Short mmCIF file of C-alpha atoms in Angstrom, two decimals:
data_model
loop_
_atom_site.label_atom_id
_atom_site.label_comp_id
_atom_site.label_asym_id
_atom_site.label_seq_id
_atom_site.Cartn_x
_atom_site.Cartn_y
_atom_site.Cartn_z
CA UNK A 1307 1.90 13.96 12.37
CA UNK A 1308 2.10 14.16 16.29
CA UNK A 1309 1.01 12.17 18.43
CA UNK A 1310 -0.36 9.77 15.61
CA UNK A 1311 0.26 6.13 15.67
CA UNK A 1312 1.75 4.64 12.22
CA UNK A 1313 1.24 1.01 13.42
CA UNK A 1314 -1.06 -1.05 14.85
CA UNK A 1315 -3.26 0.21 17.62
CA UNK A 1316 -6.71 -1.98 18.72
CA UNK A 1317 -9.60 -0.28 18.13
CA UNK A 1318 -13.09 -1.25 18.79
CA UNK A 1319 -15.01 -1.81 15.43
CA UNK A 1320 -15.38 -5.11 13.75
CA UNK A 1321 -12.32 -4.37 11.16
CA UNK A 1322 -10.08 -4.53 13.74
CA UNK A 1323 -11.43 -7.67 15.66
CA UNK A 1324 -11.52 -9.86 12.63
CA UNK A 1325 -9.44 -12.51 12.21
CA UNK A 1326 -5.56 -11.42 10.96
CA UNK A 1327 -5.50 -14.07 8.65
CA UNK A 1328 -8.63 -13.02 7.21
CA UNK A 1329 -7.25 -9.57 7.05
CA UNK A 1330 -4.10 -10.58 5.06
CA UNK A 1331 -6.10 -12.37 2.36
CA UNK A 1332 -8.10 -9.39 1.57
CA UNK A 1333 -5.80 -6.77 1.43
CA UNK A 1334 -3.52 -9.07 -0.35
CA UNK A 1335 -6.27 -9.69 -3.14
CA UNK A 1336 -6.73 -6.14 -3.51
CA UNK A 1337 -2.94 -5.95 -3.97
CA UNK A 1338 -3.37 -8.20 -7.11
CA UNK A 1339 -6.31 -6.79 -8.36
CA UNK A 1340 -4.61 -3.62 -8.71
CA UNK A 1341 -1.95 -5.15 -10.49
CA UNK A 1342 -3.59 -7.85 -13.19
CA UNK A 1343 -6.50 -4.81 -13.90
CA UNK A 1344 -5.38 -1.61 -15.65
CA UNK A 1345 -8.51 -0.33 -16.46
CA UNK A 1346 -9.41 3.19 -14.98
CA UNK A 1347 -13.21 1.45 -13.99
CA UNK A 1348 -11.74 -1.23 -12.49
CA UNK A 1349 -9.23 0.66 -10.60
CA UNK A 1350 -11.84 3.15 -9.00
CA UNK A 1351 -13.86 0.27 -7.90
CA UNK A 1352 -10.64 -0.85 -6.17
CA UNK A 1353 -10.27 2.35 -4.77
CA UNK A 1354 -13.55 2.44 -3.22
CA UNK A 1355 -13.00 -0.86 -1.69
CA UNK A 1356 -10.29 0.18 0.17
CA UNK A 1357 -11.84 3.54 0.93
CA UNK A 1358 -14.62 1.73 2.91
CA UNK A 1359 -12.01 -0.28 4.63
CA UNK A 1360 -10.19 2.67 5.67
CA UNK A 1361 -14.24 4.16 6.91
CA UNK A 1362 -14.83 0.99 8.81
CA UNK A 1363 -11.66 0.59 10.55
CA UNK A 1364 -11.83 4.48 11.31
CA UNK A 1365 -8.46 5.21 10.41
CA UNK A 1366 -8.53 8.44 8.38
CA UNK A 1367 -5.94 10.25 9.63
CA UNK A 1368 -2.98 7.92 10.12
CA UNK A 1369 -3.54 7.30 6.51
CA UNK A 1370 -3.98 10.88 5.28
CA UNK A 1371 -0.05 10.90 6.44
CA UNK A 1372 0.77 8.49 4.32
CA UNK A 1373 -1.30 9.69 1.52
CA UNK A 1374 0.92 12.90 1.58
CA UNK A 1375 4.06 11.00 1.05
CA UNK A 1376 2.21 9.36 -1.91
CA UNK A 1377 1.38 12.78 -3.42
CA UNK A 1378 5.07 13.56 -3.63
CA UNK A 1379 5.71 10.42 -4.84
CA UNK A 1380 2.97 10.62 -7.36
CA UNK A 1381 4.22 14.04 -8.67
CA UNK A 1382 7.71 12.90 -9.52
CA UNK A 1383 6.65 10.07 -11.43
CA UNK A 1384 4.21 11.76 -13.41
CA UNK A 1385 6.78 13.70 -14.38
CA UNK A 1386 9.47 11.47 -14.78
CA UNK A 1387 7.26 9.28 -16.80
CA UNK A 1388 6.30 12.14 -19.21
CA UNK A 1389 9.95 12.67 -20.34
CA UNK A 1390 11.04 9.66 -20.13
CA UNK A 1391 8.21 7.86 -22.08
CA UNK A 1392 7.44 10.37 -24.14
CA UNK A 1393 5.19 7.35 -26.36
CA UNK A 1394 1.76 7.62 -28.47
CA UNK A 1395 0.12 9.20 -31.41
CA UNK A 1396 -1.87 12.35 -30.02
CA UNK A 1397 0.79 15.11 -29.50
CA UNK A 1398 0.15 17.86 -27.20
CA UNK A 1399 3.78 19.45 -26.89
CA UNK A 1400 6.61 19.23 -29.05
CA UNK A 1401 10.26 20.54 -29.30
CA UNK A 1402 11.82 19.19 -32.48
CA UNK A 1403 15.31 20.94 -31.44
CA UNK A 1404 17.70 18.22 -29.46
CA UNK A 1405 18.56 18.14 -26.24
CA UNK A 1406 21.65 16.24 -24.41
CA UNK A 1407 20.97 12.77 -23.64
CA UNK A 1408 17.12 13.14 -24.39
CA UNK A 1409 17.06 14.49 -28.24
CA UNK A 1410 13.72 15.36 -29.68
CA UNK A 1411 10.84 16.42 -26.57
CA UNK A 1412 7.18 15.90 -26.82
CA UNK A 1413 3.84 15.17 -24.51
CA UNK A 1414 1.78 13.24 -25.83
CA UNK A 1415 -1.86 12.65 -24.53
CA UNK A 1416 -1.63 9.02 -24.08
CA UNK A 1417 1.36 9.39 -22.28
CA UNK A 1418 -0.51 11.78 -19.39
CA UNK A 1419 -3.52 9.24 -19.24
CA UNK A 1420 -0.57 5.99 -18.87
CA UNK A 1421 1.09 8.49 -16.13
CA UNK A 1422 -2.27 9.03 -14.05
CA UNK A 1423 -2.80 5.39 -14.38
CA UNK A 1424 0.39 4.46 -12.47
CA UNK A 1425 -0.21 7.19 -9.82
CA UNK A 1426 -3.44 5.54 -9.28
CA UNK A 1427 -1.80 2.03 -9.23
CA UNK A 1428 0.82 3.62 -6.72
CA UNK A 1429 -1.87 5.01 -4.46
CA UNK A 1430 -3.58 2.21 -4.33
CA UNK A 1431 -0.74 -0.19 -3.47
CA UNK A 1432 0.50 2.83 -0.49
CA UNK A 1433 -3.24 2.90 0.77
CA UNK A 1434 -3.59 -0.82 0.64
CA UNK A 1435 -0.23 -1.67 2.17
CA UNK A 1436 -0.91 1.56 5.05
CA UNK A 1437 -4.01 0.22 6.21
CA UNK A 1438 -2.26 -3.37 6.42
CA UNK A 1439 0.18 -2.08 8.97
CA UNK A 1440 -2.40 -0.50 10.80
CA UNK A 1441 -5.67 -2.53 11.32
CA UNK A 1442 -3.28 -5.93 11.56
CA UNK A 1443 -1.38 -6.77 14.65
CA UNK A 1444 2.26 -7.71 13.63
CA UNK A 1445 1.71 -11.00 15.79
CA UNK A 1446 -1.58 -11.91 13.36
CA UNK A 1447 0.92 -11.21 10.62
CA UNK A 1448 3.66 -13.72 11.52
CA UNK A 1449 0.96 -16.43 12.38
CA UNK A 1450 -1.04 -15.54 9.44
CA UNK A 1451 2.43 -15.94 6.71
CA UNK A 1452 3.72 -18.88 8.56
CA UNK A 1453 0.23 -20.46 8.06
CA UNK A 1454 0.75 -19.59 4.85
CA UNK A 1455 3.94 -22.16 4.54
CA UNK A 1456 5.96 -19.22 4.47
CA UNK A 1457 9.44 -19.67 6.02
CA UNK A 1458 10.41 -17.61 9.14
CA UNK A 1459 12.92 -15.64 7.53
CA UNK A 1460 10.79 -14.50 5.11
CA UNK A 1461 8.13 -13.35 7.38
CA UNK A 1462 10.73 -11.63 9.65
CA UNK A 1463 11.90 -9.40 6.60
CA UNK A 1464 8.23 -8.89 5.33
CA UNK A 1465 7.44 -7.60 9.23
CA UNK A 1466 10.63 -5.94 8.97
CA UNK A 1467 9.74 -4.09 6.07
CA UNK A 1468 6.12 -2.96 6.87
CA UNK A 1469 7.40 -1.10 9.85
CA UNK A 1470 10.38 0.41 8.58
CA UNK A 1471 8.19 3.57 6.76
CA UNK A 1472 6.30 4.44 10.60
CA UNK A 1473 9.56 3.97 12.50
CA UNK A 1474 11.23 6.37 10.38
CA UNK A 1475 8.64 9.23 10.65
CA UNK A 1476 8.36 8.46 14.19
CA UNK A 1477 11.82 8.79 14.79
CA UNK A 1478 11.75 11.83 12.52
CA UNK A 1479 8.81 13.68 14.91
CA UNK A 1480 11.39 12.83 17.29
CA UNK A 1481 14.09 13.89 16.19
CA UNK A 1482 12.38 17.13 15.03
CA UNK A 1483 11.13 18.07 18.87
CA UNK A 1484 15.03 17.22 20.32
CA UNK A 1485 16.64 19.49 17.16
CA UNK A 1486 13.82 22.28 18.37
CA UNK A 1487 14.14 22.07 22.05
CA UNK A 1488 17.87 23.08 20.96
CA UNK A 1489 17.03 26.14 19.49
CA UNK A 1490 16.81 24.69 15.67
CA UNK A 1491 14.27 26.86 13.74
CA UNK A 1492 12.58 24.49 11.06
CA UNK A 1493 9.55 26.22 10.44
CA UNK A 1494 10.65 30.08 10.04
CA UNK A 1495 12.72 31.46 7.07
CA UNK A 1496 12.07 31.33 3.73
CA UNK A 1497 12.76 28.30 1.77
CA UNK A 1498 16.43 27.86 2.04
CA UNK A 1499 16.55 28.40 5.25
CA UNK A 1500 14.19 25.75 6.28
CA UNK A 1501 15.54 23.30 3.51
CA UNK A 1502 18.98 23.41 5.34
CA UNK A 1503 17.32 23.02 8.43
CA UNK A 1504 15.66 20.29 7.52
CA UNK A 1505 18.28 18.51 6.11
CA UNK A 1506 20.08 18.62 9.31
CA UNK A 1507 17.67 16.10 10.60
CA UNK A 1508 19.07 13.16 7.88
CA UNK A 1509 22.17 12.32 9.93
CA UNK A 1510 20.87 11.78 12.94
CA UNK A 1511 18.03 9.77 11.44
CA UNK A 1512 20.47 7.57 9.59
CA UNK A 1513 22.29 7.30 12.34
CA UNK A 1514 19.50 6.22 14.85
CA UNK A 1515 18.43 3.68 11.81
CA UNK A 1516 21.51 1.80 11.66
CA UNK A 1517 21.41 1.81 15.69
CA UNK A 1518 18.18 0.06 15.11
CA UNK A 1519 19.44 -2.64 12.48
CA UNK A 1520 22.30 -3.69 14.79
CA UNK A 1521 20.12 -3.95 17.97
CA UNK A 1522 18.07 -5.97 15.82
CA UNK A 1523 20.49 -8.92 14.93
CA UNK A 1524 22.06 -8.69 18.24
CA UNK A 1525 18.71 -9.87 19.16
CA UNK A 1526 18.46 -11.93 16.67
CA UNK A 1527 21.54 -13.61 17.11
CA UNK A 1528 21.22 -13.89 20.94
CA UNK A 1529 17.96 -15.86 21.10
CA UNK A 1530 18.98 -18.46 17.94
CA UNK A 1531 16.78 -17.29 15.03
CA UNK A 1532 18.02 -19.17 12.14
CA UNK A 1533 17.75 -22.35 14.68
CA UNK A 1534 15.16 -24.79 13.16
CA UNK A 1535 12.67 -25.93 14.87
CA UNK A 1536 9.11 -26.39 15.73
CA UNK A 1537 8.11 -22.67 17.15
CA UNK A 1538 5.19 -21.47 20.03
CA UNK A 1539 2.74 -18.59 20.20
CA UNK A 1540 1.48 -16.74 23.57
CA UNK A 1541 -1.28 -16.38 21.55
CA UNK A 1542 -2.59 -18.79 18.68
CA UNK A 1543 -5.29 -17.55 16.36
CA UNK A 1544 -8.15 -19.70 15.55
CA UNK A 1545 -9.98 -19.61 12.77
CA UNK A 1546 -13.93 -19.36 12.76
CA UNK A 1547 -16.17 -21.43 10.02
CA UNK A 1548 -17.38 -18.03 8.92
CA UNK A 1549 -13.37 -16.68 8.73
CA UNK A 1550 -12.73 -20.13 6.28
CA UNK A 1551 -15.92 -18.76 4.62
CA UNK A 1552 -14.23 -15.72 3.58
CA UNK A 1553 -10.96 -16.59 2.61
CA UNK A 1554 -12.60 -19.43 0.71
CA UNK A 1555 -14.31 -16.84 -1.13
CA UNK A 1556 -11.49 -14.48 -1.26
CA UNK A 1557 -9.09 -16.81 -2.56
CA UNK A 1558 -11.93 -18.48 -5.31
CA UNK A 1559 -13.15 -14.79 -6.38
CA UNK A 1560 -9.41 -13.83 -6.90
CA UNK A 1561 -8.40 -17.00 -9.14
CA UNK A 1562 -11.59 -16.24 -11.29
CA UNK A 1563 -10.47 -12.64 -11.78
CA UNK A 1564 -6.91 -13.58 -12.70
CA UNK A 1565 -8.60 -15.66 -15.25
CA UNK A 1566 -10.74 -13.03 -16.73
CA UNK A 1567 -7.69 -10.90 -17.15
CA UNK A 1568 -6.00 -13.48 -18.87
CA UNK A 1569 -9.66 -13.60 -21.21
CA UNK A 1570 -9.33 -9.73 -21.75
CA UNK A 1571 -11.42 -7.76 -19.23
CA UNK A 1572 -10.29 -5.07 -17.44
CA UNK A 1573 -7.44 -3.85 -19.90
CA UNK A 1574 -7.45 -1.10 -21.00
CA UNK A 1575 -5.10 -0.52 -24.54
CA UNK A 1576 -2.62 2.76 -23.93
CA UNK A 1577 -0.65 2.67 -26.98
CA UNK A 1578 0.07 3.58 -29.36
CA UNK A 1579 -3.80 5.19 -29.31
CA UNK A 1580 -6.34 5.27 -26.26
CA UNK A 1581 -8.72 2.58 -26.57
CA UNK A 1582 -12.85 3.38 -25.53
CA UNK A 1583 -13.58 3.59 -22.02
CA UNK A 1584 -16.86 1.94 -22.82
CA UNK A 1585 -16.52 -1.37 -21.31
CA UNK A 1586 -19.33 -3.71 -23.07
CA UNK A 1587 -21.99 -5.79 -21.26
CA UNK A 1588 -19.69 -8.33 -20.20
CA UNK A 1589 -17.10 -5.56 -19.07
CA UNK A 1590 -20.00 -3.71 -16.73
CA UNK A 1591 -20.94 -7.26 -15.27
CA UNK A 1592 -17.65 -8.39 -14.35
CA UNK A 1593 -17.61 -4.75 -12.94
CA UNK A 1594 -20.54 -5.44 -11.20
CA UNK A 1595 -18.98 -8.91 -10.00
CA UNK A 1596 -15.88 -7.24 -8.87
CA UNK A 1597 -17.77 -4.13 -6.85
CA UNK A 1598 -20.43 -7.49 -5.11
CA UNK A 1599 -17.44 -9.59 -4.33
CA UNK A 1600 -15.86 -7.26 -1.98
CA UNK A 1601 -18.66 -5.51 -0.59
CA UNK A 1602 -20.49 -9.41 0.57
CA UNK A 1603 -16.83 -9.61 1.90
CA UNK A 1604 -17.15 -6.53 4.17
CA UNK A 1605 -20.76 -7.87 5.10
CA UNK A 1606 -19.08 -11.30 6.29
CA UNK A 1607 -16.78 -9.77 8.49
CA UNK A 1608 -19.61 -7.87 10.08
CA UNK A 1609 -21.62 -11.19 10.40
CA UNK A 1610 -18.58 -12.82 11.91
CA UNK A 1611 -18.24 -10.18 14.35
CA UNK A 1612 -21.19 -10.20 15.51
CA UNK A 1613 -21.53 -14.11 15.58
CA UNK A 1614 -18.43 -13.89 17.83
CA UNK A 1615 -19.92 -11.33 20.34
#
């Protein structure tokens, strides 16, 4: 985790010099894709789109930290889901004896395949929004929202909210290195010992958070937020014809797929028994649609890039 930056930092490949707005559309289209598609095909194409994303941009290890939080994540909703859910017809564990609050236990199989699908949907909503926070500079996302028609509020609390996960682990790292320099062992013991360490670090992180929020809306207050009126940049972003291209595109190819979910493609039946995997000729060329869509996308921002240079 040290000296890692969570947030934005320019780097020089074509990712990071294309247009914000361009940027938002994307990632935000992957965001619904991974939503209105459930089907484990679909889903890995996704996957791989934001994969070479996260290649071009060259941002493997700021997101590797984030994918470790999602593995813990992941874990306790598999879990969770499992005994909570416990749904379907194939049953691979059973306890007919009751127990408080939950009664009768069993696993069934389609109940593990509708728990990896979420964890999949969950990684790739953490990867998508992770790389958002850090190939996008938080100025490209204001413009970008408010160009959008979204009000001012709302795009303070969406900004607010991407940066709240890095803040806290950088204020953990340092939080860690002060509770160290004072003689705090956190990494010797066995468990325990290192769990109460560790939490020993919460309070002061709270504490340091809640600093934060009210040096926020002093600021807030003191230069007239909620004041209406027309606002100025330092820095307005313009918009190339190959940029309108793309989000054009963007915008057009994800309208089409929300309509071919509504048609049936991409959904893949759960309960109360697994459905095939086999998709159907239609099914592989929408896949095929899908996996050309976002790669020509990719290949635009190149062109732009270079058409810029």
């Amino acid at each position: 985790m040290k000296n890692l930056q969570l947030t934005y930092k320019p780097k020089e490949n074509f990712i990071y010099r294309s247009n914000g707005v361009v940027k938002i559309s994307i990632l935000l289209s992957l965001f619904v894709q991974s939503f209105i598609f459930n089907h484990p095909f679909y889903l890995g194409v996704f996957f791989l789109n934001i994969l070479i994303i996260i290649l071009f941009s060259d941002c493997w290890e700021e997101i590797l930290i984030y994918f470790r939080f999602m593995l813990i994540i992941s874990l306790f909703t598999f879990f969770i889901n499992i005994i909570l859910y416990p749904e379907g017809t194939t049953i691979i564990f059973q306890i007919s004896n009751d127990f408080p609050l939950l009664g009768g236990f069993k696993i069934t199989f389609e109940t593990i395949i509708s728990s990896l699908i979420i964890i999949f949907r969950l990684t790739l909503i953490f990867l998508i929004f992770g790389t958002f926070n850090l190939i996008i500079n938080p100025d490209e996302i204001i413009q970008g929202l408010v160009k959008l028609k979204i009000p001012h509020s709302i795009v303070f609390i969406i900004t607010l909210s991407l940066n709240f996960f890095p803040l806290i682990l950088k204020d953990l790292e340092k939080i860690r290195e002060i509770q160290q320099c004072k003689g705090l062992e956190l990494e010797k013991g066995n468990f325990l010992s290192k769990f109460k360490n560790n939490v020993k670090l919460i309070l002061p992180l709270l504490t340091n958070s809640l600093e934060r929020s009210i040096q926020n809306a002093e600021a807030l207050e003191a230069r007239a937020f909620d004041i209406k009126g027309k606002r100025e940049y330092y820095q307005v972003i313009k918009i190339s014809f190959i940029d309108y291209i793309i989000i054009i595109f963007t915008i057009s190819s994800l309208i089409f797929q929300i309509y071919l979910s509504f048609q049936g493609f991409g959904n893949y039946l759960i309960y109360p028994t697994l459905s095939e995997v086999y998709l159907g000729n239609s099914g592989y060329f929408v896949l095929i649609f899908l996996s050309f869509s976002n790669f020509l996308i990719i290949g635009l921002l190149n062109l732009g890039d270079k058409i810029e240079k």
